[in-house]
Coordinates of C-alpha atoms in Angstrom, one line a residue:
Chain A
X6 CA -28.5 -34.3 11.6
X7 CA -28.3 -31.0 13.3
X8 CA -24.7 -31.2 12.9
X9 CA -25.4 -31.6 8.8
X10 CA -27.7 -28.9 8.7
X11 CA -25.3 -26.2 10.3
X12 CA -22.4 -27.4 8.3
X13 CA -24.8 -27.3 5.2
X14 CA -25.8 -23.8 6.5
X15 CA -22.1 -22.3 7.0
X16 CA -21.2 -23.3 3.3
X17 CA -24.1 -21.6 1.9
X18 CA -23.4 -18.4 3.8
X19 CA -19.8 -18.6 2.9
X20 CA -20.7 -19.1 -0.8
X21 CA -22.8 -16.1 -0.4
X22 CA -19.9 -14.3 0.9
X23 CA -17.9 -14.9 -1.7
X24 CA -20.0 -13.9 -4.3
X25 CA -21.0 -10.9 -2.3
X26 CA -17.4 -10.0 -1.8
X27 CA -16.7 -10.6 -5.8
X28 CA -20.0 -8.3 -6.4
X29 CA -18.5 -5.7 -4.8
X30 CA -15.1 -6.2 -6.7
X31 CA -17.4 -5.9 -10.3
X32 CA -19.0 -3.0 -9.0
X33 CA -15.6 -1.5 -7.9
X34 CA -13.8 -1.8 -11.0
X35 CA -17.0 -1.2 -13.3
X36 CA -17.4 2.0 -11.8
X37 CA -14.0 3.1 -12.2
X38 CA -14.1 3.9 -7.7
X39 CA -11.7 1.0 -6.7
X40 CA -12.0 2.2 -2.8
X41 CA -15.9 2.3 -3.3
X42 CA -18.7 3.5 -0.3
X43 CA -18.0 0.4 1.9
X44 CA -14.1 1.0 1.7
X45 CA -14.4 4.8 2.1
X46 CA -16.3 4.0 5.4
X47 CA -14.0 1.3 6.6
X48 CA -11.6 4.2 6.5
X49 CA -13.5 7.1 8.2
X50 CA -14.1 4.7 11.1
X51 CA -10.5 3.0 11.2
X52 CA -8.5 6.1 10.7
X53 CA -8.7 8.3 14.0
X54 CA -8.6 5.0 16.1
X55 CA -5.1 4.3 14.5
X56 CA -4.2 7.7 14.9
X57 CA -4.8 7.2 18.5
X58 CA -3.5 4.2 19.3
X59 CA -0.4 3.9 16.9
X60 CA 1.0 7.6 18.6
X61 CA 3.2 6.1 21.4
X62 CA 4.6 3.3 19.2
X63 CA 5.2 6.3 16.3
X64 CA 7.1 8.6 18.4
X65 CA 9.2 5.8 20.0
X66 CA 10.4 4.8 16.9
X67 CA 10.8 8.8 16.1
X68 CA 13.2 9.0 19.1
X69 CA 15.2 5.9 17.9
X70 CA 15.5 7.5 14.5
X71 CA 16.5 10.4 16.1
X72 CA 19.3 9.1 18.4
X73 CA 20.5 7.5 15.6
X74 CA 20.4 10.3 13.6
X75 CA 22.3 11.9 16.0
X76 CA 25.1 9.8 16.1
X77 CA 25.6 10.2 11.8
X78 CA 24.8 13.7 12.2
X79 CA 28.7 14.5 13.5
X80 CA 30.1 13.1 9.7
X81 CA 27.4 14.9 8.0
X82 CA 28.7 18.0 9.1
X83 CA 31.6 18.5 7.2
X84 CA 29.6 17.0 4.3
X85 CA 27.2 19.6 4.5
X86 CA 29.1 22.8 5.2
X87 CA 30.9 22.0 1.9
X88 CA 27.8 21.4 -0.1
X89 CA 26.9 24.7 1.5
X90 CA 29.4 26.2 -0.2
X91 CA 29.1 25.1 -3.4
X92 CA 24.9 25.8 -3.3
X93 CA 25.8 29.1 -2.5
X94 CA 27.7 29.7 -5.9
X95 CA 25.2 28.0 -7.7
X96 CA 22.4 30.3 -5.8
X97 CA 24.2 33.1 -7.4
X98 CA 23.7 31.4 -10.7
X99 CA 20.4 30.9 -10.4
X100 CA 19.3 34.2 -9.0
X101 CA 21.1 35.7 -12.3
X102 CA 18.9 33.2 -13.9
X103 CA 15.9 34.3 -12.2
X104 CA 16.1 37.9 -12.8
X105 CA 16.8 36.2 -16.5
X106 CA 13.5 34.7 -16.4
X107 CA 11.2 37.4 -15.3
X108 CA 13.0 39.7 -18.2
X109 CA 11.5 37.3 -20.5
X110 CA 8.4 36.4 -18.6
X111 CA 7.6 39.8 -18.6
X112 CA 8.2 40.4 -22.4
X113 CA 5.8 37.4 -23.3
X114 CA 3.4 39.1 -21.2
X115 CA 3.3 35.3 -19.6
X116 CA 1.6 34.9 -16.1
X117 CA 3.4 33.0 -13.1
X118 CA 1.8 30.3 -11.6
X119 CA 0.3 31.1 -8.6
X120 CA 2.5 30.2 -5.4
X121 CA 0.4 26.9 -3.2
X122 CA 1.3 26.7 0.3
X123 CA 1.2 22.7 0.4
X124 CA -0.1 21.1 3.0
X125 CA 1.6 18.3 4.8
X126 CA 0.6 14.9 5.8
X127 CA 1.9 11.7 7.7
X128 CA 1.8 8.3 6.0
X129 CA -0.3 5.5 8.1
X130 CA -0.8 2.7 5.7
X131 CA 1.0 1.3 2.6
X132 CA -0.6 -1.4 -0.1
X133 CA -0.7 -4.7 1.6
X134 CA -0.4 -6.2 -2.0
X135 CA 2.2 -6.1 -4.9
X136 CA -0.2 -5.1 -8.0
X137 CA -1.7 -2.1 -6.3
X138 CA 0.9 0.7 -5.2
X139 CA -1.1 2.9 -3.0
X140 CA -0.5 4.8 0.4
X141 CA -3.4 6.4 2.8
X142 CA -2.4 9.4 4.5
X143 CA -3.8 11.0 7.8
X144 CA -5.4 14.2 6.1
X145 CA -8.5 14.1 4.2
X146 CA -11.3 16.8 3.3
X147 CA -11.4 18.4 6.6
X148 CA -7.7 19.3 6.0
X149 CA -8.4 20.7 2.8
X150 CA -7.3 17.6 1.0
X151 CA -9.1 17.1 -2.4
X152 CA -9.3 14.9 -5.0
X153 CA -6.3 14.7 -7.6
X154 CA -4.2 16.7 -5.3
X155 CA -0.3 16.0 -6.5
X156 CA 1.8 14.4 -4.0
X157 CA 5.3 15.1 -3.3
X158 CA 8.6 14.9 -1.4
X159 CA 12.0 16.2 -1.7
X160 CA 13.0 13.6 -3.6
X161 CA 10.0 13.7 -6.2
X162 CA 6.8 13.1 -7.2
X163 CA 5.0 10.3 -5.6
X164 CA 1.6 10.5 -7.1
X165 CA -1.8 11.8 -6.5
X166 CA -5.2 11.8 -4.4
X167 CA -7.5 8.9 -5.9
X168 CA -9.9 8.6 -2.8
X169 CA -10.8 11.3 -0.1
X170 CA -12.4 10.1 3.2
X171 CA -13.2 13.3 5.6
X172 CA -9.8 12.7 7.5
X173 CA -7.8 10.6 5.1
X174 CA -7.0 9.9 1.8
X175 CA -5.7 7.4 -0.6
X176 CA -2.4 8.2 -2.5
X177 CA -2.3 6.4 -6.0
X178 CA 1.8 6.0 -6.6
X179 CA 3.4 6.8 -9.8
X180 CA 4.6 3.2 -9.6
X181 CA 1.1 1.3 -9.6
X182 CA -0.2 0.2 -12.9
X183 CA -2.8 2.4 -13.3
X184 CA -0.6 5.5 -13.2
X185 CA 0.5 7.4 -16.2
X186 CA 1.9 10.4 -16.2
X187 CA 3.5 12.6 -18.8
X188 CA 7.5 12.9 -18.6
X189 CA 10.2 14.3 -20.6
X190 CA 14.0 13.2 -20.0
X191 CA 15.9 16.3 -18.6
X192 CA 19.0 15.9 -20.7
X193 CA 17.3 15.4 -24.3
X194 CA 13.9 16.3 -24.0
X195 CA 12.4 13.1 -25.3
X196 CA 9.0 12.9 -24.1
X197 CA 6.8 9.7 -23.4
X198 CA 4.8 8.6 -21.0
X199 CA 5.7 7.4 -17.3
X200 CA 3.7 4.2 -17.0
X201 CA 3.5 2.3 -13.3
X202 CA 3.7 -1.2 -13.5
X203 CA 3.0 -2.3 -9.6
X204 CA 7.0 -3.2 -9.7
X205 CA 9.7 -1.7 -8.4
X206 CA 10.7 0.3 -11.9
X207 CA 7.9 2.2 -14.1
X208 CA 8.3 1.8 -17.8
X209 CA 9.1 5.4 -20.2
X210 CA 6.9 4.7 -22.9
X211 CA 6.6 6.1 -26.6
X212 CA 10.0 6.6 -26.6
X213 CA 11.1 6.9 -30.2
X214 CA 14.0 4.9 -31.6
X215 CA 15.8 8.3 -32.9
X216 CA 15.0 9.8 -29.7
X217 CA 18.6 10.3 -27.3
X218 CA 18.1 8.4 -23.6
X219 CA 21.3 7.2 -21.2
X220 CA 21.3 5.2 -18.9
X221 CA 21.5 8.0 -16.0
X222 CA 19.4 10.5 -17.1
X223 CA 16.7 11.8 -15.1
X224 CA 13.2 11.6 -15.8
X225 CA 10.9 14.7 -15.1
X226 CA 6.8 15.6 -15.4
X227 CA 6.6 17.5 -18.1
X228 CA 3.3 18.9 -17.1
X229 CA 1.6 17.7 -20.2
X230 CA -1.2 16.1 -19.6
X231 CA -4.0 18.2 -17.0
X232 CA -3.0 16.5 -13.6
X233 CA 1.0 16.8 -12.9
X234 CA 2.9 20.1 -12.8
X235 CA 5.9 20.2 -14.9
X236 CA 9.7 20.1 -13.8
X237 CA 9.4 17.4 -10.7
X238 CA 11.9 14.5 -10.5
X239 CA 10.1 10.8 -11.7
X240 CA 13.4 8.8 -11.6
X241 CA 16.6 7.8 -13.0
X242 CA 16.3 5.6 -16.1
X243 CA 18.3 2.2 -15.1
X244 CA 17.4 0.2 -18.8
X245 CA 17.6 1.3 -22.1
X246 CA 16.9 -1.1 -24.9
X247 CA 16.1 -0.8 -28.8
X248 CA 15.6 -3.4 -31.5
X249 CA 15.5 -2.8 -35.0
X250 CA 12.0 -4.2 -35.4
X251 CA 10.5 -2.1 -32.3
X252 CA 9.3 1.6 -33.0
X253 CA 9.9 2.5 -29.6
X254 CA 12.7 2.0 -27.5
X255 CA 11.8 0.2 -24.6
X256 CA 13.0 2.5 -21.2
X257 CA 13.0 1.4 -17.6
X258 CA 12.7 4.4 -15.2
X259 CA 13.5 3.4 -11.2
X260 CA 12.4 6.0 -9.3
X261 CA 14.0 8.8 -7.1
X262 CA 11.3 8.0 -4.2
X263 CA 11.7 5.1 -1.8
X264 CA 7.6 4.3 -1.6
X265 CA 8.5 1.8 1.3
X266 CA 9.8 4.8 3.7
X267 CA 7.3 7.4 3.1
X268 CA 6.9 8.5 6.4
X269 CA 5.9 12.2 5.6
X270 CA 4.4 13.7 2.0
X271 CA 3.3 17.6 0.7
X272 CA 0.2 17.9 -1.1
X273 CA -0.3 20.8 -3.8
X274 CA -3.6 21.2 -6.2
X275 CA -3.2 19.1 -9.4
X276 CA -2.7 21.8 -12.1
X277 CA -6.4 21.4 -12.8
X278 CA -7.3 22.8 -9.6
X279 CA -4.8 25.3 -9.6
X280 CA -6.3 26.9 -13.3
X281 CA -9.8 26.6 -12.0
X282 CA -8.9 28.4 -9.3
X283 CA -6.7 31.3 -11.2
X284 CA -10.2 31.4 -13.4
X285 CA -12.5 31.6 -10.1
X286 CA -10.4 34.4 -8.7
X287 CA -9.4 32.5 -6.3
X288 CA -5.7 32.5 -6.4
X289 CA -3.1 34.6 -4.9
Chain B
X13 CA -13.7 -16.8 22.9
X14 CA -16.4 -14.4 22.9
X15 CA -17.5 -12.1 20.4
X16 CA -16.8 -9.3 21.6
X17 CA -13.1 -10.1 22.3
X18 CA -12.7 -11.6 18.7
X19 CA -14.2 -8.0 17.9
X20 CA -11.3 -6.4 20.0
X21 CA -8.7 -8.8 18.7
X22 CA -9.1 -8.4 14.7
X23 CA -9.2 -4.4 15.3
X24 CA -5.4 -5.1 17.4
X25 CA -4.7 -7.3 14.4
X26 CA -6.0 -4.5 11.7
X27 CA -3.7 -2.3 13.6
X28 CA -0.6 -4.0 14.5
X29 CA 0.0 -5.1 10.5
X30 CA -0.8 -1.7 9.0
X31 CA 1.4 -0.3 11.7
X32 CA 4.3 -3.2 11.1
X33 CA 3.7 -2.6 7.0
X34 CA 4.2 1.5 7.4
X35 CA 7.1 1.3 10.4
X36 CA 9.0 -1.6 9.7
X37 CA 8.6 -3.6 6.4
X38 CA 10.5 -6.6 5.7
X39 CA 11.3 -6.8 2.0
X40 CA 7.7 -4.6 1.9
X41 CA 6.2 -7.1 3.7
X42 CA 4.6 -7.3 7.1
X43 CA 3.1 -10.8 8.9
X44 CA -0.6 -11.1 8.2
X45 CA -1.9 -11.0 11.5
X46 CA -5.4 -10.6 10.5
X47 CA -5.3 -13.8 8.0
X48 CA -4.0 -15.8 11.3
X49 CA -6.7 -14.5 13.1
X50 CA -9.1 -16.0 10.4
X51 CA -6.8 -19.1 10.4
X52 CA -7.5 -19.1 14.7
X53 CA -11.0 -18.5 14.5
X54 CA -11.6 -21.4 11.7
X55 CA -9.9 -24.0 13.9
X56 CA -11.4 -23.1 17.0
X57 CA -15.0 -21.6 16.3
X58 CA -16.2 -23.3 13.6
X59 CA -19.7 -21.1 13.2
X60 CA -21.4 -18.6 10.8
X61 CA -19.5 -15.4 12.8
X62 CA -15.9 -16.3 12.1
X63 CA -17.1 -16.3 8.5
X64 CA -18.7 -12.9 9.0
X65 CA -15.4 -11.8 10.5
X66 CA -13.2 -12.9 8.3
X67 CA -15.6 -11.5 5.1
X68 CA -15.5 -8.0 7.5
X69 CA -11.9 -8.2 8.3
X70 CA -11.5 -9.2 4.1
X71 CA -13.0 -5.7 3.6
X72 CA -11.0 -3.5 6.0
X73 CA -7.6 -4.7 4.9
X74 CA -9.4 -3.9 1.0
X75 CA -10.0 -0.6 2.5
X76 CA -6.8 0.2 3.8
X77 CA -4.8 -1.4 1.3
X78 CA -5.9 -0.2 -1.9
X79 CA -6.8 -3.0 -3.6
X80 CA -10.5 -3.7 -5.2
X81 CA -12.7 -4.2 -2.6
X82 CA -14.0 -7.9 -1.8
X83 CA -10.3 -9.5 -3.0
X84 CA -9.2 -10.4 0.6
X85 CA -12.5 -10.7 1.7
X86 CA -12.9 -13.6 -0.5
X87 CA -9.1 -15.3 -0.4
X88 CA -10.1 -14.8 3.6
X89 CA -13.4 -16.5 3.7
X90 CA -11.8 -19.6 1.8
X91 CA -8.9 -19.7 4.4
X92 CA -11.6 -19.7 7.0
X93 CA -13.6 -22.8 5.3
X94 CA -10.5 -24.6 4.3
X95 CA -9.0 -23.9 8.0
X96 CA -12.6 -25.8 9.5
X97 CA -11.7 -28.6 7.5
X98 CA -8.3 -28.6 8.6
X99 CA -9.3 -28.8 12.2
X100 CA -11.7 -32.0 11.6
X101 CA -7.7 -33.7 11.0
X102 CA -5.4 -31.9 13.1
X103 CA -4.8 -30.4 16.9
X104 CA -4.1 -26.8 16.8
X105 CA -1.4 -27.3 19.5
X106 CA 0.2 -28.9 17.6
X107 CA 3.6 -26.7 16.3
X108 CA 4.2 -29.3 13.1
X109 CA 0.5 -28.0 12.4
X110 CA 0.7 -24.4 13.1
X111 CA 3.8 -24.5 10.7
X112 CA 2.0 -26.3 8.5
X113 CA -0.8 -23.5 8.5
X114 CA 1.7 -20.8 8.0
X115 CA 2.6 -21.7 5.0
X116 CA -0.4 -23.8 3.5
X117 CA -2.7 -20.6 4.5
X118 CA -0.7 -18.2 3.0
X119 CA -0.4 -20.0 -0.3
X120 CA -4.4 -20.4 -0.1
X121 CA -4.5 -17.1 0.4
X122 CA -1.7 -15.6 -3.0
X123 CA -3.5 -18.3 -4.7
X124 CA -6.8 -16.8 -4.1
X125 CA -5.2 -13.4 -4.8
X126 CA -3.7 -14.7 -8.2
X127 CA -7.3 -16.7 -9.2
X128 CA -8.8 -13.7 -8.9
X129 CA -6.6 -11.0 -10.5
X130 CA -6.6 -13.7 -13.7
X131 CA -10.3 -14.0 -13.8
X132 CA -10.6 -10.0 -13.8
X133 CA -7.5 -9.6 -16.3
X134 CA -6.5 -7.2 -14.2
X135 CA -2.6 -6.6 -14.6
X136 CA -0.5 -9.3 -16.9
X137 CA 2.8 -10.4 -15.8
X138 CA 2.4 -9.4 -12.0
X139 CA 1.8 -13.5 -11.4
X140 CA 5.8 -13.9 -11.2
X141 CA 6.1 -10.7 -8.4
X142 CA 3.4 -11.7 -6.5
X143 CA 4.8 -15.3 -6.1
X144 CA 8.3 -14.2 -5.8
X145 CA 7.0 -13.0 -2.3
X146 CA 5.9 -16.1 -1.3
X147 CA 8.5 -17.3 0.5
X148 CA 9.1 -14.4 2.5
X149 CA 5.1 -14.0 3.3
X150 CA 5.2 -17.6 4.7
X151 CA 8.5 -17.0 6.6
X152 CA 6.8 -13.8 8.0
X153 CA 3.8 -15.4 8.9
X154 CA 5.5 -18.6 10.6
X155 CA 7.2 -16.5 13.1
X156 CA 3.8 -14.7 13.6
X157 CA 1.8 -18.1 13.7
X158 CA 4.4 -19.9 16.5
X159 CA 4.0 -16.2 18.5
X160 CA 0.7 -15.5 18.2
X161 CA -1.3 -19.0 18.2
X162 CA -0.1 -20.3 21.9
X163 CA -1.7 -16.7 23.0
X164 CA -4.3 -16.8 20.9
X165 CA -4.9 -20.5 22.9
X166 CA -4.2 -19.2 26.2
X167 CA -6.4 -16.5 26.0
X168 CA -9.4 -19.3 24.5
X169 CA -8.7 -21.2 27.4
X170 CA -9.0 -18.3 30.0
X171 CA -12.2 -16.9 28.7
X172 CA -14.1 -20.2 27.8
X173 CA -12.1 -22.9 30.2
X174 CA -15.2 -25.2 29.4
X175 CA -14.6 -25.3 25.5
X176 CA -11.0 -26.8 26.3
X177 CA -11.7 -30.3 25.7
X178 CA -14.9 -29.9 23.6
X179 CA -12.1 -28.2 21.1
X180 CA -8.9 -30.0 21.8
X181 CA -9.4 -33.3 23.0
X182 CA -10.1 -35.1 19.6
X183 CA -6.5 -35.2 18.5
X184 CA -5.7 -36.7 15.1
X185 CA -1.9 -35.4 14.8

């Protein structure tokens, strides 16, 4: 009997649960805040004990990287020196090309963007699932992180800053769906719109059938659009494919980053940040 | 087990996936340790704080992951439920079972996943990617599950040598 009544008990509680946990979902995606107060605490308290207890395993695996590193280093040598000498001629060119620019910058009476030191910060989480494309980093308000921040690394643009905890934050990839961001194609200049799709390729959309895209060309932001400055690599368009019913060609886009080894990432204001803080005074 | 130790074991858990997912990704996958903690806790403890731990742990891997908040909780709180059931049939020594579990829990758990991204209409088309990990996940989580579950017993037996028999001894399989 007692037995009945605790099993009776446990399902009740679990149903509870579960509709408690699916309350919280609603709320989450009502709201438009799909990290929400409970997650955003989950994260102040989990962050600084990971910090602390993942170091030793983190520069372990740092030293391996390095050794091996090491080893390849010898071949890259050789590699590098003569890419070093061919940068160097095309440094030339584009200092010609920069003294170029300012001539003309100067006669539209055009103001530079301000130069953004960006801050850096260390990846210590990826998306556990395949529809959300998200990475949480180990800097957060206390670092100066804010919200909409653009996310980078040598290879391109990775995304932006959709939650802030006071020591980390929550990197929304260009890859998840919910990402969109305004692109051009470097060779052509057709424009669309860089839409994630939580896969491993992002689709180019409202690309027009007229409009000239290659398999190879790059994808850039265009810097349309209020959050991504223009000019930084998206990807490399792998699929191009036009019927004569469709009014848009439809373009797959892979891009240049490899989300799954992030280690490291640079932060710089979204540009609305940046103008706000040109209008405040603030900038340099 | 005691509580406090379960407490210690889903943070190690918490921390050892998030730490496999960021350092060493396996077709960007990692083993769900904390879902085989759930899976542990339903076959052993049977009460009303594995469920509160499992809703909890549900909730930190939301956090940390990025998706909508209450997701896992819930695909983790019907593991937990189904894996009490489980344990009325079968010994949880028993390695046909724990292989079993790998791959039964981790189906319960996409399933969950998918049942709930389809009743919020969240993202068409993804049903095909997310079950085209599948195989992996359970391959992932088998290791994990013939690693971690004779520990996991072990260290139930150390700290609670009494609740050996009360838990085992009513073999069915």
């Amino acid at each position: 009997m007692r037995d009945s009544i605790f099993r009776y008990k446990l399902l009740v509680v679990a149903v509870v649960l579960v509709i408690l946990g699916l309350h919280f979902a609603s709320s989450a995606l009502d709201k438009g805040d799909e990290t929400g107060w409970l997650g955003r605490t989950v994260i102040s308290v989990y962050t600084p004990v990971h910090n602390v207890v993942t170091w030793p395993f983190i520069k372990v695996a740092a030293l391996a990287n390095r050794y091996v590193y090491l080893i390849d280093q010898s071949n890259e040598v050789e590699i590098l020196r003569e890419q070093n000498r061919s940068l160097m001629v095309q440094m030339h060119q584009y200092s010609e090309l920069e003294a170029e620019n300012k001539r003309l910058r100067d006669l539209l009476k055009f103001r530079p963007n301000r130069k953004v030191e960006p801050l850096y910060a260390k990846v210590i989480a990826r998306s556990l699932s395949p529809e959300v494309r998200t990475i949480l980093i180990d800097k957060g308000r206390s670092d100066g992180i804010e919200r909409n921040m653009v996310v980078l690394t040598n290879a391109g643009l990775i995304g932006h800053v959709s939650t802030v905890t006071s020591n980390a934050a929550k990197v929304l990839l260009i890859s998840d769906a919910n990402s969109a961001v305004d692109a051009v194609v470097q060779r052509s200049r057709a424009s669309g719109i860089l839409k994630g799709r939580s896969r491993r390729t992002c689709k180019l959309e409202f690309i027009n059938r007229s409009d000239d895209v290659e398999v190879g060309d790059i994808v850039v932001s265009s810097g349309i659009g209020g959050l991504f400055p223009g000019g930084y690599v998206l990807g490399r368009v792998v699929k191009v494919e036009s019927t004569p019913t469709d009014m848009f060609q439809n373009v797959e886009v892979l891009p240049t980053v490899a989300f799954d080894k992030l280690e490291e990432v640079a932060l710089v204001p979204g540009m609305e940040e940046a103008s706000d803080a040109a209008f405040d005074g603030k900038a340099g | 087990m005691q509580g406090p130790l379960y407490f210690g074991l889903a943070f190690t858990m918490l921390i050892l996936e998030n730490l496999w997912r960021a350092q060493w990704p396996i077709h960007g996958l990692a083993p769900q340790f904390t879902l085989l903690l759930v899976a542990f806790m339903g076959l052993t403890e049977h009460g009303l704080a594995g469920l509160f731990y499992a809703f909890g742990l549900g909730i930190a891997m939301d956090a940390l992951a990025g998706t909508v908040p209450g997701f896992t909780a819930v695909a983790y709180i019907i593991t937990y439920v189904f894996m009490i059931a489980a344990s009325k049939l079968f010994w949880v020594k028993s390695i046909p079972f724990q292989i079993l579990t790998a791959a039964v829990m981790t189906s319960l758990a996409v399933t969950s996943r998918l049942a709930i991204l389809w009743f919020y209409r969240l993202e068409r088309g993804l049903g095909p990617e997310i079950l085209r990990d599948i195989p992996w996940q359970i391959l992932l989580n088998l290791v994990a599950v013939l690693i971690l579950f004779p520990i996991l017993i072990r260290l139930d037996e150390a700290t609670d040598p009494g609740r050996e028999g009360e838990l085992f001894s009513s073999v069915r399989w």
